[in-house]
Amino acid sequence: MGLYLWLMTGIPLSHITFITVKQAFNGILYTTLGELCVVALPSLWHLKGKLVNHTRRTFSVQLSYLFILFTTISLLISSLMFNHYFMDKQQMLFTRNLDDTGISLSHATETYIRTNTNTNTIASIAKLVSIVDAPFNNWQDLLSSVESLSLSFSTLFIANEKGEITAASPPEKLQYLNQQFPKFTINNRDYFTQSFDYHNTYVSPAFIGQSLGNEIVIVISAPILKGHTNIPIGIVGGSLDLSYFSSIDKQNRHHQTQSIVLLDDKNNIVYASERLGLKPLTPFTYTTGSAEYNTRLNLMNIKQINAKIPEYIYTHNTLNNGWQIYVVEPFLPLLKLAQKQYANTMILLLIGMFIAILVAKAISRLTTTPLALLAQHFNQAKDGKMNGEKFEHPLFGKSTPKEIYSLYKSLEANQQALLSYQSELEEKVQQRTIDLEIANQKLQEMAERDPLTNLYNRRYTEQQFLSIQELCERAENAIAVVLLDLDFFKKVNDTYGHLAGDECLRVMAQVLSSHFKRDVDLLCRYGGEEFVLVLPMCNALNVEEHLNQFRERLAKQIITDPATQKSFSVTVSIGALIADASYNASLDVWLKQADENLYRAKDRGRNCIVCTHIIEPT
């Protein structure tokens, strides 16, 4: 999080530390709450059955985990509430401190501008000049005589009805004015027109006083009336000493951290603390608020207007003359205070987790260790046999809990019973295993062979043909597929009975087995009186002759009816296909051609062979 904020967001490094610590705190809180929900409601564990190589934890580990979990959530919630309360109080103190400072500085500024030593002083001098009714050339002497009353002014001056300055204090200001601006008048200035035309005392906005120097001044003016009439004949004015605002700033007991900005009624800066670096008589530009921090403080940016990170906390007051004063304090110290608070909370959390582990281990030694020893002793060995030794351990004495000792005695009794049963069970299992192997062997034979003739059945032949065909195709060998059908088999059943028919089929199978002796030959009773021979890797020139020899041998074979002991013989019709193994991978295609040849043999009078050769020349 810290690296991401530093590289991607441009947030100052001083803020990144706090954000990272706060996110770590939040991460632990959310994870702990999630784990607590899983413990309370196991159905929320969505990874159940998806974990690979998941090791079952011991009771000691689970107990330690629960202790850490509940300790962590308790510390997190309590520290979160305390931190919230602490930070809320700190924000209230900061706000109250700023508000008190703002009110104090506002009163001091208003007092300086409008008290008897300023506004009333100018009004009194103007009234004195009006009463004395001295000629214009004596105004300088009169102004010098009252100079001691104007300690708050950098300059005093008197102007006639034309706006010409006729007297000034100190006199050097008037000499400078006459030399630089021989025909200079102030009849167009607001402080002249307001006092001269409206007969009132006026406080002007701040401006650069070009006439009496280039310093920033605020002029307080009052009209001079002729005798006891209301006819104005001039004004008395005083340039307020703005350096006093600096002393007001320094009088603030928090001036080392707090700064002030004084604005006139046109939002121009009259005075700003030096550390802010703001130029007087320039518009005061700023932005307030921050979307990044949720706080009750008033936040402000002065130097970095568009930054998302706040620079200052501020309070604002409006003076009676329309001026405004802002008291600002850097936001960073409060952020560092919050950062320190959360860092201390994290340390306290780690200490609490460590203590929880120690407590869990201590409880585990009292409860889980005896249980683990019992489980280890009564556990089966790798060969599945029970441990027959008597269990003895120092932990199982008078200090052993009653429940665990009762469990031990019960397990010991069950162990002896299981040992006796185990020996008997092993003998039974051994005998049952032998019986099962014999039964499986019989089932295998029944699944693959015809029970009457002991030849392979149709399903086995169809399953094996594909592997035989692939083997012969790789070796470029020929295969002979032969279909045999006993002639007039129905007549044998009708004449001698079904027992004679079954004997006829058995004799047929015996002659086939004795005539085709190769291990690779596949002899099958395909159904009824039909038999199928699959002769792989055969000599195409000798197969037909070998089949003829079998046909002749079967015709000579004497069959005896088991019921009547009558003798008879049978013949066979044969249809065969001899082809390269690549002819076709399906047994049905081979049998179709062999079946066609079988019907041709029957049409020729039976007891004969019809064979088709499909052999590509090499």
PDB file of C-alpha atoms in Angstrom, residues 394-618:
ATOM      1  CA  PRO A 394       4.248 -39.124  34.646  1.00  0.00           C
ATOM      2  CA  LEU A 395       1.412 -36.813  33.555  1.00  0.00           C
ATOM      3  CA  PHE A 396      -1.144 -39.521  34.406  1.00  0.00           C
ATOM      4  CA  GLY A 397      -1.022 -39.328  38.156  1.00  0.00           C
ATOM      5  CA  LYS A 398      -3.102 -37.761  40.863  1.00  0.00           C
ATOM      6  CA  SER A 399      -2.978 -34.395  39.134  1.00  0.00           C
ATOM      7  CA  THR A 400      -4.596 -35.746  35.954  1.00  0.00           C
ATOM      8  CA  PRO A 401      -8.123 -34.377  35.397  1.00  0.00           C
ATOM      9  CA  LYS A 402     -10.815 -36.904  36.201  1.00  0.00           C
ATOM     10  CA  GLU A 403     -12.348 -36.786  32.717  1.00  0.00           C
ATOM     11  CA  ILE A 404      -9.014 -37.487  30.998  1.00  0.00           C
ATOM     12  CA  TYR A 405      -8.157 -40.322  33.415  1.00  0.00           C
ATOM     13  CA  SER A 406     -11.584 -41.927  32.813  1.00  0.00           C
ATOM     14  CA  LEU A 407     -10.980 -41.656  29.084  1.00  0.00           C
ATOM     15  CA  TYR A 408      -7.617 -43.358  29.527  1.00  0.00           C
ATOM     16  CA  LYS A 409      -9.110 -46.323  31.432  1.00  0.00           C
ATOM     17  CA  SER A 410     -11.851 -46.716  28.851  1.00  0.00           C
ATOM     18  CA  LEU A 411      -9.356 -46.660  25.993  1.00  0.00           C
ATOM     19  CA  GLU A 412      -7.165 -49.211  27.745  1.00  0.00           C
ATOM     20  CA  ALA A 413     -10.088 -51.646  28.146  1.00  0.00           C
ATOM     21  CA  ASN A 414     -11.123 -51.179  24.547  1.00  0.00           C
ATOM     22  CA  GLN A 415      -7.528 -51.762  23.454  1.00  0.00           C
ATOM     23  CA  GLN A 416      -7.436 -55.241  24.960  1.00  0.00           C
ATOM     24  CA  ALA A 417     -10.768 -56.144  23.393  1.00  0.00           C
ATOM     25  CA  LEU A 418      -9.655 -54.873  20.015  1.00  0.00           C
ATOM     26  CA  LEU A 419      -6.415 -56.854  20.166  1.00  0.00           C
ATOM     27  CA  SER A 420      -8.320 -60.125  20.604  1.00  0.00           C
ATOM     28  CA  TYR A 421     -10.747 -59.218  17.839  1.00  0.00           C
ATOM     29  CA  GLN A 422      -7.902 -58.193  15.561  1.00  0.00           C
ATOM     30  CA  SER A 423      -6.298 -61.646  15.578  1.00  0.00           C
ATOM     31  CA  GLU A 424      -9.601 -63.347  14.797  1.00  0.00           C
ATOM     32  CA  LEU A 425     -10.438 -60.826  12.123  1.00  0.00           C
ATOM     33  CA  GLU A 426      -7.093 -61.292  10.372  1.00  0.00           C
ATOM     34  CA  GLU A 427      -7.764 -65.023   9.958  1.00  0.00           C
ATOM     35  CA  LYS A 428     -11.237 -64.391   8.584  1.00  0.00           C
ATOM     36  CA  VAL A 429      -9.966 -61.743   6.207  1.00  0.00           C
ATOM     37  CA  GLN A 430      -7.274 -64.072   4.887  1.00  0.00           C
ATOM     38  CA  GLN A 431      -9.792 -66.846   4.174  1.00  0.00           C
ATOM     39  CA  ARG A 432     -12.284 -64.424   2.637  1.00  0.00           C
ATOM     40  CA  THR A 433      -9.534 -63.015   0.416  1.00  0.00           C
ATOM     41  CA  ILE A 434      -8.759 -66.489  -0.989  1.00  0.00           C
ATOM     42  CA  ASP A 435     -12.456 -67.148  -1.585  1.00  0.00           C
ATOM     43  CA  LEU A 436     -12.858 -63.790  -3.254  1.00  0.00           C
ATOM     44  CA  GLU A 437      -9.945 -64.412  -5.608  1.00  0.00           C
ATOM     45  CA  ILE A 438     -11.454 -67.757  -6.682  1.00  0.00           C
ATOM     46  CA  ALA A 439     -14.851 -66.158  -7.199  1.00  0.00           C
ATOM     47  CA  ASN A 440     -13.332 -63.323  -9.204  1.00  0.00           C
ATOM     48  CA  GLN A 441     -11.509 -65.773 -11.407  1.00  0.00           C
ATOM     49  CA  LYS A 442     -14.754 -67.654 -12.076  1.00  0.00           C
ATOM     50  CA  LEU A 443     -16.601 -64.442 -12.800  1.00  0.00           C
ATOM     51  CA  GLN A 444     -13.871 -63.430 -15.217  1.00  0.00           C
ATOM     52  CA  GLU A 445     -14.182 -66.719 -17.056  1.00  0.00           C
ATOM     53  CA  MET A 446     -17.974 -66.461 -17.133  1.00  0.00           C
ATOM     54  CA  ALA A 447     -17.735 -62.936 -18.526  1.00  0.00           C
ATOM     55  CA  GLU A 448     -15.328 -63.972 -21.321  1.00  0.00           C
ATOM     56  CA  ARG A 449     -16.220 -67.605 -22.179  1.00  0.00           C
ATOM     57  CA  ASP A 450     -19.236 -69.565 -23.332  1.00  0.00           C
ATOM     58  CA  PRO A 451     -20.255 -71.879 -20.460  1.00  0.00           C
ATOM     59  CA  LEU A 452     -21.197 -74.818 -22.750  1.00  0.00           C
ATOM     60  CA  THR A 453     -18.150 -74.978 -25.031  1.00  0.00           C
ATOM     61  CA  ASN A 454     -15.608 -73.063 -22.897  1.00  0.00           C
ATOM     62  CA  LEU A 455     -14.737 -71.056 -26.001  1.00  0.00           C
ATOM     63  CA  TYR A 456     -14.604 -67.243 -25.927  1.00  0.00           C
ATOM     64  CA  ASN A 457     -17.983 -65.534 -26.292  1.00  0.00           C
ATOM     65  CA  ARG A 458     -19.089 -62.944 -28.829  1.00  0.00           C
ATOM     66  CA  ARG A 459     -18.531 -59.872 -26.606  1.00  0.00           C
ATOM     67  CA  TYR A 460     -14.947 -60.827 -25.765  1.00  0.00           C
ATOM     68  CA  THR A 461     -14.166 -61.523 -29.435  1.00  0.00           C
ATOM     69  CA  GLU A 462     -15.473 -58.121 -30.510  1.00  0.00           C
ATOM     70  CA  GLN A 463     -13.432 -56.418 -27.781  1.00  0.00           C
ATOM     71  CA  GLN A 464     -10.185 -58.210 -28.698  1.00  0.00           C
ATOM     72  CA  PHE A 465     -10.450 -57.866 -32.460  1.00  0.00           C
ATOM     73  CA  LEU A 466      -9.437 -54.195 -32.530  1.00  0.00           C
ATOM     74  CA  SER A 467      -6.158 -54.807 -30.665  1.00  0.00           C
ATOM     75  CA  ILE A 468      -5.433 -57.845 -32.872  1.00  0.00           C
ATOM     76  CA  GLN A 469      -6.122 -55.807 -36.032  1.00  0.00           C
ATOM     77  CA  GLU A 470      -3.852 -52.914 -34.885  1.00  0.00           C
ATOM     78  CA  LEU A 471      -1.021 -55.315 -34.019  1.00  0.00           C
ATOM     79  CA  CYS A 472      -1.200 -57.106 -37.360  1.00  0.00           C
ATOM     80  CA  GLU A 473      -1.502 -53.818 -39.250  1.00  0.00           C
ATOM     81  CA  ARG A 474       1.744 -52.510 -37.719  1.00  0.00           C
ATOM     82  CA  ALA A 475       3.464 -55.822 -38.628  1.00  0.00           C
ATOM     83  CA  GLU A 476       1.833 -55.849 -42.131  1.00  0.00           C
ATOM     84  CA  ASN A 477       0.403 -59.338 -41.500  1.00  0.00           C
ATOM     85  CA  ALA A 478      -2.764 -60.947 -42.826  1.00  0.00           C
ATOM     86  CA  ILE A 479      -5.811 -61.975 -40.790  1.00  0.00           C
ATOM     87  CA  ALA A 480      -8.286 -64.747 -41.530  1.00  0.00           C
ATOM     88  CA  VAL A 481     -11.816 -64.342 -40.182  1.00  0.00           C
ATOM     89  CA  VAL A 482     -13.754 -67.617 -40.492  1.00  0.00           C
ATOM     90  CA  LEU A 483     -17.491 -68.179 -39.894  1.00  0.00           C
ATOM     91  CA  LEU A 484     -18.516 -71.841 -39.314  1.00  0.00           C
ATOM     92  CA  ASP A 485     -22.100 -73.180 -39.180  1.00  0.00           C
ATOM     93  CA  LEU A 486     -23.068 -76.766 -38.376  1.00  0.00           C
ATOM     94  CA  ASP A 487     -25.128 -78.333 -41.186  1.00  0.00           C
ATOM     95  CA  PHE A 488     -28.701 -79.420 -40.327  1.00  0.00           C
ATOM     96  CA  PHE A 489     -28.175 -78.692 -36.618  1.00  0.00           C
ATOM     97  CA  LYS A 490     -31.928 -78.236 -36.135  1.00  0.00           C
ATOM     98  CA  LYS A 491     -32.450 -81.760 -37.451  1.00  0.00           C
ATOM     99  CA  VAL A 492     -30.014 -83.080 -34.813  1.00  0.00           C
ATOM    100  CA  ASN A 493     -32.046 -81.397 -32.068  1.00  0.00           C
ATOM    101  CA  ASP A 494     -35.312 -82.660 -33.517  1.00  0.00           C
ATOM    102  CA  THR A 495     -34.028 -86.198 -33.983  1.00  0.00           C
ATOM    103  CA  TYR A 496     -31.870 -86.805 -30.927  1.00  0.00           C
ATOM    104  CA  GLY A 497     -32.948 -84.040 -28.554  1.00  0.00           C
ATOM    105  CA  HIS A 498     -31.307 -80.993 -27.076  1.00  0.00           C
ATOM    106  CA  LEU A 499     -28.844 -82.992 -25.007  1.00  0.00           C
ATOM    107  CA  ALA A 500     -27.471 -84.450 -28.197  1.00  0.00           C
ATOM    108  CA  GLY A 501     -27.357 -80.932 -29.670  1.00  0.00           C
ATOM    109  CA  ASP A 502     -25.350 -79.663 -26.688  1.00  0.00           C
ATOM    110  CA  GLU A 503     -22.980 -82.649 -27.011  1.00  0.00           C
ATOM    111  CA  CYS A 504     -22.593 -81.859 -30.689  1.00  0.00           C
ATOM    112  CA  LEU A 505     -21.560 -78.265 -29.845  1.00  0.00           C
ATOM    113  CA  ARG A 506     -19.045 -79.474 -27.220  1.00  0.00           C
ATOM    114  CA  VAL A 507     -17.477 -81.917 -29.676  1.00  0.00           C
ATOM    115  CA  MET A 508     -17.299 -79.137 -32.266  1.00  0.00           C
ATOM    116  CA  ALA A 509     -15.441 -76.935 -29.718  1.00  0.00           C
ATOM    117  CA  GLN A 510     -13.037 -79.765 -28.781  1.00  0.00           C
ATOM    118  CA  VAL A 511     -12.136 -80.449 -32.402  1.00  0.00           C
ATOM    119  CA  LEU A 512     -11.621 -76.703 -33.020  1.00  0.00           C
ATOM    120  CA  SER A 513      -9.386 -76.354 -29.973  1.00  0.00           C
ATOM    121  CA  SER A 514      -7.284 -79.368 -30.903  1.00  0.00           C
ATOM    122  CA  HIS A 515      -6.975 -78.334 -34.559  1.00  0.00           C
ATOM    123  CA  PHE A 516      -6.190 -74.625 -34.081  1.00  0.00           C
ATOM    124  CA  LYS A 517      -3.549 -74.706 -31.363  1.00  0.00           C
ATOM    125  CA  ARG A 518      -1.706 -71.383 -31.756  1.00  0.00           C
ATOM    126  CA  ASP A 519      -1.862 -69.021 -28.769  1.00  0.00           C
ATOM    127  CA  VAL A 520      -2.776 -66.124 -31.059  1.00  0.00           C
ATOM    128  CA  ASP A 521      -5.804 -67.917 -32.565  1.00  0.00           C
ATOM    129  CA  LEU A 522      -9.126 -66.692 -31.191  1.00  0.00           C
ATOM    130  CA  LEU A 523     -11.851 -69.378 -31.104  1.00  0.00           C
ATOM    131  CA  CYS A 524     -15.369 -68.159 -30.379  1.00  0.00           C
ATOM    132  CA  ARG A 525     -18.881 -69.474 -30.162  1.00  0.00           C
ATOM    133  CA  TYR A 526     -20.647 -66.573 -31.862  1.00  0.00           C
ATOM    134  CA  GLY A 527     -24.222 -67.764 -31.234  1.00  0.00           C
ATOM    135  CA  GLY A 528     -26.315 -70.943 -31.578  1.00  0.00           C
ATOM    136  CA  GLU A 529     -24.497 -73.341 -33.909  1.00  0.00           C
ATOM    137  CA  GLU A 530     -22.252 -70.571 -35.375  1.00  0.00           C
ATOM    138  CA  PHE A 531     -18.568 -70.335 -34.535  1.00  0.00           C
ATOM    139  CA  VAL A 532     -16.035 -67.647 -35.436  1.00  0.00           C
ATOM    140  CA  LEU A 533     -12.305 -68.061 -35.861  1.00  0.00           C
ATOM    141  CA  VAL A 534      -9.915 -65.067 -35.869  1.00  0.00           C
ATOM    142  CA  LEU A 535      -6.557 -66.278 -37.127  1.00  0.00           C
ATOM    143  CA  PRO A 536      -3.986 -63.460 -37.010  1.00  0.00           C
ATOM    144  CA  MET A 537      -0.534 -63.553 -38.626  1.00  0.00           C
ATOM    145  CA  CYS A 538      -1.641 -66.423 -40.854  1.00  0.00           C
ATOM    146  CA  ASN A 539      -0.196 -67.774 -44.067  1.00  0.00           C
ATOM    147  CA  ALA A 540      -2.827 -66.894 -46.649  1.00  0.00           C
ATOM    148  CA  LEU A 541      -1.862 -69.888 -48.849  1.00  0.00           C
ATOM    149  CA  ASN A 542      -2.186 -72.479 -46.075  1.00  0.00           C
ATOM    150  CA  VAL A 543      -5.323 -71.256 -44.254  1.00  0.00           C
ATOM    151  CA  GLU A 544      -7.835 -72.719 -46.719  1.00  0.00           C
ATOM    152  CA  GLU A 545      -6.078 -76.119 -46.691  1.00  0.00           C
ATOM    153  CA  HIS A 546      -5.991 -76.103 -42.886  1.00  0.00           C
ATOM    154  CA  LEU A 547      -9.727 -75.347 -42.794  1.00  0.00           C
ATOM    155  CA  ASN A 548     -10.406 -78.238 -45.199  1.00  0.00           C
ATOM    156  CA  GLN A 549      -8.478 -80.593 -42.937  1.00  0.00           C
ATOM    157  CA  PHE A 550     -10.635 -79.442 -40.017  1.00  0.00           C
ATOM    158  CA  ARG A 551     -13.840 -79.925 -42.055  1.00  0.00           C
ATOM    159  CA  GLU A 552     -12.820 -83.503 -42.941  1.00  0.00           C
ATOM    160  CA  ARG A 553     -11.775 -84.278 -39.377  1.00  0.00           C
ATOM    161  CA  LEU A 554     -15.110 -83.068 -37.990  1.00  0.00           C
ATOM    162  CA  ALA A 555     -17.055 -85.141 -40.525  1.00  0.00           C
ATOM    163  CA  LYS A 556     -15.256 -88.264 -39.302  1.00  0.00           C
ATOM    164  CA  GLN A 557     -15.838 -87.461 -35.647  1.00  0.00           C
ATOM    165  CA  ILE A 558     -18.404 -89.834 -34.027  1.00  0.00           C
ATOM    166  CA  ILE A 559     -20.818 -88.130 -31.588  1.00  0.00           C
ATOM    167  CA  THR A 560     -22.759 -90.155 -28.986  1.00  0.00           C
ATOM    168  CA  ASP A 561     -26.120 -88.999 -27.677  1.00  0.00           C
ATOM    169  CA  PRO A 562     -25.833 -88.990 -23.829  1.00  0.00           C
ATOM    170  CA  ALA A 563     -29.493 -89.959 -23.449  1.00  0.00           C
ATOM    171  CA  THR A 564     -29.909 -92.797 -25.982  1.00  0.00           C
ATOM    172  CA  GLN A 565     -26.253 -93.657 -26.601  1.00  0.00           C
ATOM    173  CA  LYS A 566     -26.921 -93.425 -30.313  1.00  0.00           C
ATOM    174  CA  SER A 567     -24.053 -92.351 -32.539  1.00  0.00           C
ATOM    175  CA  PHE A 568     -24.130 -89.797 -35.320  1.00  0.00           C
ATOM    176  CA  SER A 569     -21.854 -87.337 -37.114  1.00  0.00           C
ATOM    177  CA  VAL A 570     -22.191 -83.795 -38.434  1.00  0.00           C
ATOM    178  CA  THR A 571     -20.641 -81.666 -41.131  1.00  0.00           C
ATOM    179  CA  VAL A 572     -19.882 -77.973 -41.228  1.00  0.00           C
ATOM    180  CA  SER A 573     -20.127 -75.223 -43.843  1.00  0.00           C
ATOM    181  CA  ILE A 574     -17.368 -72.614 -43.782  1.00  0.00           C
ATOM    182  CA  GLY A 575     -17.148 -69.047 -45.098  1.00  0.00           C
ATOM    183  CA  ALA A 576     -13.804 -67.311 -44.769  1.00  0.00           C
ATOM    184  CA  LEU A 577     -12.135 -63.969 -45.531  1.00  0.00           C
ATOM    185  CA  ILE A 578      -8.363 -63.739 -45.725  1.00  0.00           C
ATOM    186  CA  ALA A 579      -7.107 -60.157 -46.053  1.00  0.00           C
ATOM    187  CA  ASP A 580      -4.440 -57.713 -44.994  1.00  0.00           C
ATOM    188  CA  ALA A 581      -4.967 -56.358 -41.514  1.00  0.00           C
ATOM    189  CA  SER A 582      -5.489 -52.895 -42.967  1.00  0.00           C
ATOM    190  CA  TYR A 583      -8.634 -54.101 -44.736  1.00  0.00           C
ATOM    191  CA  ASN A 584     -10.920 -52.723 -42.012  1.00  0.00           C
ATOM    192  CA  ALA A 585     -10.857 -52.075 -38.279  1.00  0.00           C
ATOM    193  CA  SER A 586     -14.438 -53.272 -37.729  1.00  0.00           C
ATOM    194  CA  LEU A 587     -15.086 -56.979 -37.106  1.00  0.00           C
ATOM    195  CA  ASP A 588     -18.617 -56.586 -38.511  1.00  0.00           C
ATOM    196  CA  VAL A 589     -17.206 -55.749 -41.955  1.00  0.00           C
ATOM    197  CA  TRP A 590     -15.055 -58.887 -41.938  1.00  0.00           C
ATOM    198  CA  LEU A 591     -17.943 -61.056 -40.730  1.00  0.00           C
ATOM    199  CA  LYS A 592     -20.245 -59.670 -43.380  1.00  0.00           C
ATOM    200  CA  GLN A 593     -17.957 -60.926 -46.148  1.00  0.00           C
ATOM    201  CA  ALA A 594     -17.403 -64.248 -44.345  1.00  0.00           C
ATOM    202  CA  ASP A 595     -21.185 -64.636 -43.907  1.00  0.00           C
ATOM    203  CA  GLU A 596     -21.729 -64.116 -47.649  1.00  0.00           C
ATOM    204  CA  ASN A 597     -19.177 -66.839 -48.347  1.00  0.00           C
ATOM    205  CA  LEU A 598     -20.955 -69.111 -45.808  1.00  0.00           C
ATOM    206  CA  TYR A 599     -24.224 -68.773 -47.699  1.00  0.00           C
ATOM    207  CA  ARG A 600     -22.438 -69.634 -50.957  1.00  0.00           C
ATOM    208  CA  ALA A 601     -21.072 -72.774 -49.295  1.00  0.00           C
ATOM    209  CA  LYS A 602     -24.572 -73.772 -48.215  1.00  0.00           C
ATOM    210  CA  ASP A 603     -25.879 -73.121 -51.727  1.00  0.00           C
ATOM    211  CA  ARG A 604     -23.224 -75.493 -53.058  1.00  0.00           C
ATOM    212  CA  GLY A 605     -24.607 -78.311 -50.937  1.00  0.00           C
ATOM    213  CA  ARG A 606     -22.966 -77.652 -47.584  1.00  0.00           C
ATOM    214  CA  ASN A 607     -19.907 -79.392 -46.108  1.00  0.00           C
ATOM    215  CA  CYS A 608     -17.601 -77.183 -48.129  1.00  0.00           C
ATOM    216  CA  ILE A 609     -15.515 -74.027 -47.910  1.00  0.00           C
ATOM    217  CA  VAL A 610     -15.870 -70.711 -49.743  1.00  0.00           C
ATOM    218  CA  CYS A 611     -12.911 -68.416 -49.105  1.00  0.00           C
ATOM    219  CA  THR A 612     -12.169 -64.873 -50.341  1.00  0.00           C
ATOM    220  CA  HIS A 613      -8.583 -63.585 -50.553  1.00  0.00           C
ATOM    221  CA  ILE A 614      -7.952 -59.822 -50.405  1.00  0.00           C
ATOM    222  CA  ILE A 615      -4.189 -59.651 -50.275  1.00  0.00           C
ATOM    223  CA  GLU A 616      -2.258 -56.791 -51.843  1.00  0.00           C
ATOM    224  CA  PRO A 617       0.841 -57.974 -53.777  1.00  0.00           C
ATOM    225  CA  THR A 618       4.160 -57.094 -52.162  1.00  0.00           C
TER     226      THR A 618
END
